[in-house]
């Protein structure tokens, strides 16, 4: 029996299934606990203690929140388009969850049994393009949610959210394109390998696109300086008619996006699973398993830095007005990123032969 | 040079960085929040908590009873024969239900037997518990609890009756 199970484990299909389950479990726990971390850190920034009552250090708080959301009454308005109303929350959170599959978390730890990469689920050729298209799919959730609610206010909120996310996706894409040009590949692991071989993280030569990416990633996930679509207590957003777990799904979707974009950023700009100040590839040939685990740790630390940046910015800046938001998007970020793109393209063409 | 400065300011967002710098200071700073049930802070000397009466020093003059605007104090002096030697009241009622914490009784007391304590957790489930008589009132400052039936020196109701009989 055991040998049969062991043989089954070696097949690539089952191994992939196991990896999917592990990835989902880890992703969900991280998403659940980033809500707690955010609330506690926001407390620290405002010199108070965050939620610390439920369990030691408030560690059971996310579970309590989830239970509360599930128990709440789930209402569907009469005038709403009920099918779209039910589908829309899943649309926000599913695409970014798919995006986790594209990431590569460490240098390959190849098992002797089956020649599979243990720290990557699907290292697709056009990984970056897939990520970008998935993130634009996420807009549908907000738009459909606003449209299907059957009320004017969520409708306008949905339109607002849609135009914001569309306008900030252009500079985001353009800043990522510069990275792709430097690395000569759309595959995420190739981008990291390029940074490892050059021994230079891309945020140094591409500092402008790095800053643009930082701004756009906050705007993409509707977080605080740009949180007009939601506007937690002040503005009527697209999810006004939602209640219970459907409302919770919008928040889970937002936090999934936060986690995903803060895991994508180190791969693009900070060298991903590369350990700083160490020649990774040379060492990897000697101690493959040690280096891949250490690389995984460094990747985790880097993405935690980005998640911290999200919360830090949320604690610091007030919200932009809507016209200011669109002005920043179209009149500042877009020209800068276009010029940046041309400069990087010129340097790539003529200087780095 | 000025143009270059302006350009540098445009690129590096000095105002935003300043804001970020200020907020980071607060992460490691001491928090203002009190962890109330676990840690109790010290209250100022003149904090007006629940009223405590030291029956031993009371001379049954009933000034507090007259001073109280709500009429929540009632003092019953002992019979005249006992009063000659022992001036402690035969019975003393204090109703927390009506108390305003105004401090009139504290001001009026000639011997300083009535005083405010720092005790503020005075919520109870039954309003009858808010009526304090002589046996409930004495308060052990060291143990920080009421001497419910530990009054040795103070004569109880039964003892007063016995004395009267004698």
Coordinates of C-alpha atoms in Angstrom, one line a residue:
Chain A
X1 CA 0.0 0.0 0.0
X2 CA 2.7 2.5 1.0
X3 CA 4.8 1.7 -2.0
X4 CA 1.8 2.2 -4.2
X5 CA 1.2 5.6 -2.6
X6 CA 4.9 6.5 -3.0
X7 CA 4.7 5.5 -6.7
X8 CA 1.6 7.7 -7.1
X9 CA 3.4 10.6 -5.4
X10 CA 6.1 10.4 -8.1
X11 CA 3.8 11.0 -11.0
X12 CA 3.9 14.6 -12.1
X13 CA 0.2 15.1 -12.0
X14 CA -0.2 14.1 -8.3
X15 CA 2.9 16.1 -7.4
X16 CA 1.4 19.1 -9.1
X17 CA -1.9 18.6 -7.2
X18 CA 0.0 18.4 -3.9
X19 CA 1.9 21.6 -4.8
X20 CA -1.4 23.3 -5.6
X21 CA -2.9 22.3 -2.3
X22 CA 0.2 23.5 -0.4
X23 CA 0.2 26.8 -2.3
X24 CA -3.4 27.4 -1.7
X25 CA -3.2 26.7 2.0
X26 CA -0.1 28.9 2.4
X27 CA -1.7 31.7 0.3
X28 CA -4.9 31.7 2.3
X29 CA -3.2 31.8 5.6
X30 CA -1.0 34.6 4.5
X31 CA -4.0 36.5 3.1
X32 CA -5.9 35.9 6.4
X33 CA -3.0 37.0 8.5
X34 CA -2.1 40.1 6.5
X35 CA -5.4 41.6 7.6
X36 CA -4.4 41.1 11.2
X37 CA -0.8 42.3 10.6
X38 CA -2.2 45.4 8.8
X39 CA -4.5 46.3 11.6
X40 CA -1.9 45.8 14.3
X41 CA 0.8 47.7 12.4
X42 CA -1.7 50.5 11.7
X43 CA -2.2 50.6 15.5
X44 CA 1.5 50.8 16.1
X45 CA 1.8 53.7 13.6
X46 CA -0.9 55.6 15.5
X47 CA 0.8 54.7 18.8
X48 CA -2.0 52.4 20.0
X49 CA -2.1 48.6 20.1
X50 CA -4.1 46.9 17.4
X51 CA -6.6 44.1 18.0
X52 CA -4.9 41.9 20.6
X53 CA -7.9 40.4 22.5
X54 CA -8.7 37.2 20.5
X55 CA -6.2 34.6 21.4
X56 CA -2.5 35.3 22.2
X57 CA -1.4 38.6 20.5
X58 CA -4.8 38.5 18.7
X59 CA -3.8 35.6 16.5
X60 CA -7.2 34.1 16.2
X61 CA -8.7 37.4 15.0
X62 CA -8.9 36.5 11.3
X63 CA -10.8 33.3 12.1
X64 CA -13.2 35.3 14.3
X65 CA -13.7 37.8 11.5
X66 CA -14.4 35.0 9.0
X67 CA -16.9 33.3 11.2
X68 CA -18.6 36.7 11.8
X69 CA -18.9 37.3 8.0
X70 CA -20.2 33.8 7.4
X71 CA -22.9 34.1 10.1
X72 CA -24.1 37.5 8.8
X73 CA -27.3 37.6 6.7
X74 CA -26.6 37.5 3.0
X75 CA -28.9 39.8 1.2
X76 CA -29.5 40.1 -2.5
X77 CA -31.4 43.3 -3.6
X78 CA -34.6 42.9 -5.6
X79 CA -33.6 45.1 -8.4
X80 CA -30.2 43.5 -8.8
X81 CA -29.1 41.2 -11.6
X82 CA -28.9 38.2 -9.3
X83 CA -26.5 36.0 -11.3
X84 CA -24.0 38.7 -11.9
X85 CA -24.4 39.9 -8.3
X86 CA -23.4 36.5 -7.1
X87 CA -20.5 36.0 -9.6
X88 CA -18.9 39.4 -9.2
X89 CA -17.1 39.0 -5.8
X90 CA -15.4 35.8 -7.0
X91 CA -14.2 37.7 -10.1
X92 CA -12.1 40.0 -8.0
X93 CA -10.3 37.4 -6.0
X94 CA -9.9 34.5 -8.3
X95 CA -7.6 36.0 -11.0
X96 CA -5.0 37.1 -8.5
X97 CA -5.1 33.7 -6.8
X98 CA -4.3 32.1 -10.2
X99 CA -1.4 34.5 -10.5
X100 CA 0.4 32.8 -7.6
X101 CA 0.9 29.7 -9.8
X102 CA 3.2 31.6 -12.2
X103 CA 5.6 32.7 -9.5
X104 CA 8.9 30.8 -8.9
X105 CA 9.8 30.8 -5.3
X106 CA 13.4 29.4 -5.2
X107 CA 16.2 27.9 -7.3
X108 CA 15.1 24.4 -8.4
X109 CA 15.3 21.7 -5.8
X110 CA 15.0 18.8 -8.1
X111 CA 13.7 15.6 -6.5
X112 CA 15.5 12.4 -7.6
X113 CA 12.2 10.6 -8.0
X114 CA 10.6 12.9 -10.5
X115 CA 12.4 15.6 -12.4
X116 CA 10.2 18.4 -11.2
X117 CA 10.8 21.9 -9.8
X118 CA 9.6 21.8 -6.2
X119 CA 9.3 25.6 -5.7
X120 CA 7.5 26.5 -8.9
X121 CA 4.0 25.4 -9.9
X122 CA 3.8 26.6 -13.5
X123 CA 6.7 28.6 -14.7
X124 CA 5.0 29.7 -17.9
X125 CA 6.9 31.2 -20.9
X126 CA 4.8 34.3 -21.0
X127 CA 4.4 34.6 -17.2
X128 CA 4.5 38.4 -17.1
X129 CA 1.9 38.7 -19.8
X130 CA -0.3 36.2 -18.0
X131 CA 0.0 38.2 -14.8
X132 CA -0.9 41.4 -16.5
X133 CA -3.9 39.9 -18.2
X134 CA -5.1 38.4 -15.0
X135 CA -4.8 41.7 -13.1
X136 CA -7.0 43.3 -15.8
X137 CA -9.5 40.5 -15.4
X138 CA -9.8 41.6 -11.8
X139 CA -11.4 44.9 -12.9
X140 CA -14.5 42.9 -14.1
X141 CA -15.3 42.0 -10.5
X142 CA -15.6 45.7 -9.4
X143 CA -17.4 46.7 -12.6
X144 CA -19.9 43.8 -12.5
X145 CA -20.5 44.3 -8.8
X146 CA -21.3 47.9 -9.3
X147 CA -23.5 47.2 -12.3
X148 CA -25.4 44.3 -10.9
X149 CA -26.3 45.9 -7.6
X150 CA -29.3 47.6 -9.3
X151 CA -28.7 51.0 -7.7
X152 CA -27.2 54.2 -9.0
X153 CA -24.6 54.7 -6.3
X154 CA -22.8 51.4 -6.6
X155 CA -23.0 51.8 -10.4
X156 CA -21.1 55.1 -10.3
X157 CA -18.7 53.6 -7.7
X158 CA -18.1 50.7 -10.1
X159 CA -17.4 53.1 -13.0
X160 CA -15.0 55.1 -10.8
X161 CA -13.2 51.9 -9.8
X162 CA -13.0 50.8 -13.4
X163 CA -11.6 54.0 -14.7
X164 CA -9.0 54.2 -11.9
X165 CA -7.8 50.7 -12.4
X166 CA -7.7 51.0 -16.2
X167 CA -5.7 54.3 -16.0
X168 CA -3.2 52.9 -13.6
X169 CA -2.7 49.7 -15.4
X170 CA -1.0 51.4 -18.4
X171 CA 2.0 52.9 -16.5
X172 CA 2.2 49.6 -14.5
X173 CA 2.5 47.6 -17.7
X174 CA 5.0 50.1 -19.2
X175 CA 7.2 49.9 -16.1
X176 CA 7.1 46.1 -16.2
X177 CA 7.9 46.1 -19.9
X178 CA 11.3 47.9 -19.2
X179 CA 12.2 45.0 -16.9
X180 CA 11.2 42.5 -19.6
X181 CA 13.4 44.4 -22.0
X182 CA 16.4 44.3 -19.7
X183 CA 15.9 40.6 -19.0
X184 CA 15.1 39.6 -22.6
X185 CA 12.4 37.3 -21.4
X186 CA 8.7 37.2 -20.3
X187 CA 9.4 34.3 -18.0
X188 CA 9.6 35.3 -14.4
X189 CA 12.3 32.8 -13.5
X190 CA 14.4 34.1 -16.4
X191 CA 14.0 37.6 -15.2
X192 CA 15.4 36.5 -11.8
X193 CA 18.2 34.6 -13.5
X194 CA 19.2 37.6 -15.5
X195 CA 19.5 39.6 -12.2
X196 CA 21.6 36.8 -10.7
X197 CA 24.0 36.5 -13.7
X198 CA 24.4 40.3 -13.9
X199 CA 24.8 40.5 -10.1
X200 CA 22.7 43.6 -10.3
X201 CA 19.1 44.0 -9.1
X202 CA 17.0 45.8 -11.7
X203 CA 15.8 48.5 -9.3
X204 CA 19.2 50.2 -9.5
X205 CA 19.3 50.8 -13.3
X206 CA 15.5 51.0 -13.6
X207 CA 14.9 53.2 -10.6
X208 CA 12.2 55.3 -12.3
X209 CA 10.2 52.3 -13.4
X210 CA 10.6 50.9 -9.9
X211 CA 9.0 54.0 -8.4
X212 CA 6.3 54.0 -11.0
X213 CA 5.6 50.3 -10.1
X214 CA 5.4 51.2 -6.4
X215 CA 2.8 53.9 -7.0
X216 CA 0.8 51.9 -9.6
X217 CA 0.7 48.8 -7.4
X218 CA -0.9 50.7 -4.7
X219 CA -3.4 52.3 -7.1
X220 CA -4.1 48.9 -8.7
X221 CA -5.2 47.3 -5.5
X222 CA -7.3 50.3 -4.4
X223 CA -5.3 51.0 -1.3
X224 CA -5.2 54.1 0.8
X225 CA -3.9 57.1 -1.1
X226 CA -5.9 55.9 -4.0
X227 CA -8.8 54.1 -2.3
X228 CA -11.6 55.9 -4.0
X229 CA -13.4 52.8 -5.2
X230 CA -13.9 51.6 -1.7
X231 CA -13.5 54.5 0.6
X232 CA -14.0 52.5 3.7
X233 CA -16.4 54.8 5.6
X234 CA -16.7 58.0 3.6
X235 CA -17.4 57.3 -0.1
X236 CA -20.1 55.1 -1.4
X237 CA -18.3 52.5 -3.5
X238 CA -19.2 49.6 -5.7
X239 CA -19.9 47.2 -2.8
X240 CA -22.5 49.2 -1.0
X241 CA -25.3 46.6 -1.6
X242 CA -23.1 43.7 -0.6
X243 CA -23.3 42.0 2.8
X244 CA -21.9 39.0 4.6
X245 CA -19.4 36.8 2.9
X246 CA -19.9 38.3 -0.5
X247 CA -18.7 41.6 0.9
X248 CA -15.9 39.7 2.6
X249 CA -14.9 38.2 -0.8
X250 CA -14.2 41.7 -2.1
X251 CA -11.9 42.3 0.9
X252 CA -10.2 38.9 0.4
X253 CA -9.7 39.8 -3.2
X254 CA -8.1 43.1 -2.3
X255 CA -5.7 41.4 0.1
X256 CA -5.0 38.6 -2.4
X257 CA -4.0 41.3 -4.8
X258 CA -1.8 43.0 -2.2
X259 CA 0.0 39.8 -1.4
X260 CA 0.3 38.9 -5.0
X261 CA 1.7 42.2 -6.2
X262 CA 4.1 42.4 -3.2
X263 CA 5.3 38.9 -4.2
X264 CA 5.7 39.9 -7.8
X265 CA 7.6 43.1 -7.1
X266 CA 10.8 41.4 -5.7
X267 CA 10.9 39.0 -8.6
X268 CA 10.9 41.9 -11.0
X269 CA 13.1 44.4 -9.2
X270 CA 14.8 43.0 -6.1
X271 CA 16.2 39.9 -7.6
X272 CA 13.5 37.5 -6.4
X273 CA 15.0 34.4 -4.7
X274 CA 18.5 35.7 -5.1
X275 CA 20.4 35.9 -1.8
X276 CA 22.1 39.4 -1.7
X277 CA 25.9 39.7 -1.7
X278 CA 26.3 35.9 -2.5
X279 CA 27.1 34.3 -5.8
X280 CA 24.0 32.1 -5.8
X281 CA 24.4 30.0 -8.9
X282 CA 28.0 29.0 -8.1
X283 CA 27.0 28.0 -4.6
X284 CA 23.9 26.2 -5.8
X285 CA 26.0 23.8 -7.8
X286 CA 27.6 22.7 -4.5
X287 CA 24.8 22.8 -2.0
X288 CA 21.6 22.9 -4.1
X289 CA 19.1 22.2 -1.3
X290 CA 20.5 24.6 1.2
X291 CA 20.7 27.5 -1.3
X292 CA 17.2 26.9 -2.6
X293 CA 15.8 27.0 1.0
X294 CA 17.8 30.1 1.9
X295 CA 16.7 31.7 -1.4
X296 CA 13.1 31.0 -0.5
X297 CA 13.6 32.7 2.8
X298 CA 15.2 35.8 1.2
X299 CA 12.2 35.9 -1.3
X300 CA 9.8 35.8 1.7
X301 CA 11.7 38.6 3.4
X302 CA 11.7 40.8 0.3
X303 CA 8.0 40.3 -0.2
X304 CA 7.3 41.1 3.4
X305 CA 9.1 44.4 2.9
X306 CA 6.7 45.3 0.1
X307 CA 3.7 44.3 2.1
X308 CA 5.1 46.5 4.9
X309 CA 5.4 49.3 2.4
X310 CA 1.7 49.0 1.6
X311 CA 0.7 49.3 5.2
X312 CA 3.3 52.1 5.8
X313 CA 1.9 54.2 3.0
X314 CA -1.7 53.5 4.2
X315 CA -0.7 54.8 7.7
X316 CA 0.9 57.9 6.3
X317 CA -0.9 59.5 3.4
X318 CA -4.4 61.0 3.1
X319 CA -6.6 60.1 0.2
X320 CA -6.3 61.9 -3.1
X321 CA -9.3 63.6 -4.7
X322 CA -10.7 62.0 -7.8
X323 CA -9.5 64.5 -10.3
X324 CA -6.1 64.6 -8.7
X325 CA -6.0 60.8 -9.0
X326 CA -6.7 60.8 -12.7
X327 CA -4.3 63.7 -13.3
X328 CA -1.5 61.8 -11.6
X329 CA -2.3 58.8 -13.7
X330 CA -2.6 60.3 -17.1
X331 CA -0.6 63.5 -16.9
X332 CA 2.3 62.5 -14.7
X333 CA 2.8 58.8 -14.6
X334 CA 2.0 57.9 -18.2
X335 CA 4.4 60.4 -19.9
X336 CA 7.2 59.6 -17.4
X337 CA 6.8 55.9 -18.0
X338 CA 6.6 56.3 -21.8
X339 CA 9.8 58.4 -21.8
X340 CA 11.4 55.9 -19.4
X341 CA 10.5 53.1 -21.8
X342 CA 12.1 54.9 -24.7
X343 CA 15.2 55.7 -22.8
X344 CA 15.6 52.1 -21.6
X345 CA 14.9 50.8 -25.1
X346 CA 17.6 53.1 -26.5
X347 CA 20.1 52.1 -23.9
X348 CA 19.3 48.5 -24.5
X349 CA 19.7 48.9 -28.3
X350 CA 22.8 51.0 -28.6
X351 CA 24.8 50.7 -25.4
X352 CA 24.2 47.2 -24.1
X353 CA 25.1 45.2 -27.1
Chain B
X1 CA 21.3 75.1 -10.4
X2 CA 17.8 76.1 -9.2
X3 CA 16.3 74.2 -12.1
X4 CA 18.3 71.1 -11.2
X5 CA 17.2 71.5 -7.6
X6 CA 13.6 71.7 -8.7
X7 CA 14.0 68.7 -10.9
X8 CA 15.5 66.7 -8.1
X9 CA 12.7 67.7 -5.8
X10 CA 10.2 66.6 -8.4
X11 CA 11.8 63.2 -8.7
X12 CA 12.6 62.3 -5.1
X13 CA 9.3 63.3 -3.5
X14 CA 10.9 65.0 -0.5
X15 CA 7.5 65.8 1.2
X16 CA 6.2 62.2 0.9
X17 CA 9.5 60.9 2.2
X18 CA 9.3 63.3 5.2
X19 CA 5.8 62.0 6.0
X20 CA 7.0 58.4 5.7
X21 CA 9.9 59.2 8.0
X22 CA 7.6 60.7 10.7
X23 CA 5.3 57.7 10.7
X24 CA 8.1 55.2 11.1
X25 CA 9.1 56.9 14.3
X26 CA 5.9 55.9 15.9
X27 CA 6.2 52.1 15.3
X28 CA 8.7 51.7 18.1
X29 CA 7.4 54.4 20.4
X30 CA 5.6 53.6 23.6
X31 CA 1.9 53.0 23.0
X32 CA -0.7 55.2 24.7
X33 CA -3.3 52.4 25.0
X34 CA -3.8 51.1 28.6
X35 CA -4.3 47.4 28.9
X36 CA -7.1 48.1 31.4
X37 CA -8.1 44.9 33.1
X38 CA -4.5 43.6 33.3
X39 CA -2.7 46.8 34.1
X40 CA -4.3 49.5 36.2
X41 CA -2.8 52.9 36.1
X42 CA -2.4 55.0 39.3
X43 CA -5.0 57.7 39.8
X44 CA -4.5 61.2 41.1
X45 CA -4.5 61.8 44.8
X46 CA -7.9 63.6 44.8
X47 CA -9.7 61.1 42.5
X48 CA -13.3 60.8 43.7
X49 CA -14.0 57.1 43.8
X50 CA -16.5 55.2 46.0
X51 CA -16.8 56.6 49.5
X52 CA -15.1 54.8 52.4
X53 CA -16.0 55.2 56.0
X54 CA -13.8 54.4 59.0
X55 CA -16.4 53.5 61.6
X56 CA -13.9 53.4 64.4
X57 CA -13.2 57.2 64.3
X58 CA -16.8 58.2 63.6
X59 CA -18.4 60.2 66.4
X60 CA -22.0 60.0 65.1
X61 CA -22.4 63.7 64.7
X62 CA -24.6 63.3 61.6
X63 CA -23.0 66.3 59.8
X64 CA -22.5 64.2 56.7
X65 CA -26.1 63.2 56.7
X66 CA -27.1 66.8 56.7
X67 CA -24.5 67.8 54.1
X68 CA -25.5 65.1 51.6
X69 CA -27.6 66.7 48.9
X70 CA -29.0 63.3 47.8
X71 CA -29.7 62.0 51.2
X72 CA -27.8 58.8 50.7
X73 CA -26.2 58.7 54.1
X74 CA -28.0 57.7 57.2
X75 CA -26.4 57.7 60.7
X76 CA -28.0 56.1 63.7
X77 CA -26.2 57.2 66.9
X78 CA -25.9 54.7 69.7
X79 CA -28.1 55.1 72.9
X80 CA -27.1 57.9 75.2
X81 CA -25.5 55.6 77.8
X82 CA -23.2 54.0 75.3
X83 CA -22.6 57.4 73.7
X84 CA -20.8 58.6 76.8
X85 CA -18.0 56.1 76.4
X86 CA -18.3 54.9 72.8
X87 CA -19.4 57.4 70.1
X88 CA -19.3 55.0 67.2
X89 CA -22.7 54.8 65.4
X90 CA -25.1 52.0 66.1
X91 CA -26.0 51.7 62.4
X92 CA -24.7 53.5 59.3
X93 CA -26.3 53.3 55.9
X94 CA -24.7 54.5 52.7
X95 CA -26.6 54.1 49.4
X96 CA -24.2 54.0 46.4
X97 CA -27.2 54.1 44.1
X98 CA -27.8 57.9 44.7
X99 CA -24.3 59.0 45.5
X100 CA -23.0 61.9 43.2
X101 CA -19.4 61.7 44.4
X102 CA -19.8 65.4 45.2
X103 CA -17.6 65.2 48.3
X104 CA -19.8 67.3 50.6
X105 CA -19.7 64.6 53.3
X106 CA -16.0 64.5 53.1
X107 CA -15.7 68.2 53.6
X108 CA -18.1 68.3 56.5
X109 CA -16.7 65.4 58.5
X110 CA -14.9 66.8 61.6
X111 CA -12.9 63.7 62.2
X112 CA -12.0 62.8 58.6
X113 CA -13.7 59.4 58.9
X114 CA -15.3 59.7 55.4
X115 CA -13.0 59.9 52.4
X116 CA -13.0 59.2 48.7
X117 CA -11.2 56.0 47.7
X118 CA -9.7 55.3 44.3
X119 CA -12.1 52.5 43.7
X120 CA -14.2 52.9 40.6
X121 CA -15.3 49.5 39.6
X122 CA -18.6 49.7 41.4
X123 CA -20.9 48.0 38.9
X124 CA -23.1 45.2 40.4
X125 CA -25.8 42.9 39.1
X126 CA -28.3 43.6 41.9
X127 CA -29.2 47.1 43.1
X128 CA -29.5 45.8 46.6
X129 CA -25.8 45.3 46.7
X130 CA -25.4 49.1 46.4
X131 CA -26.8 49.7 49.9
X132 CA -24.0 49.5 52.4
X133 CA -24.5 49.2 56.1
X134 CA -22.1 49.3 59.0
X135 CA -20.9 45.8 58.4
X136 CA -20.1 46.2 54.8
X137 CA -18.6 49.7 54.9
X138 CA -15.3 49.2 56.7
X139 CA -12.6 48.8 54.1
X140 CA -9.2 47.2 54.5
X141 CA -6.8 49.5 52.8
X142 CA -4.0 47.0 52.9
X143 CA -5.9 44.0 51.6
X144 CA -8.0 46.4 49.3
X145 CA -11.3 44.6 50.2
X146 CA -14.2 45.1 52.4
X147 CA -14.2 43.5 55.8
X148 CA -17.5 41.8 55.3
X149 CA -17.9 40.3 58.7
X150 CA -14.5 40.8 60.2
X151 CA -15.5 43.7 62.5
X152 CA -14.4 42.8 65.9
X153 CA -14.3 46.2 67.6
X154 CA -17.5 47.6 66.2
X155 CA -20.6 46.4 68.0
X156 CA -23.1 44.8 65.7
X157 CA -26.9 45.3 65.9
X158 CA -27.4 42.2 68.1
X159 CA -24.7 43.3 70.5
X160 CA -26.2 46.8 70.8
X161 CA -29.6 45.2 71.6
X162 CA -27.9 43.0 74.2
X163 CA -26.2 46.1 75.8
X164 CA -29.5 47.9 75.9
X165 CA -31.1 44.9 77.7
X166 CA -28.3 44.9 80.2

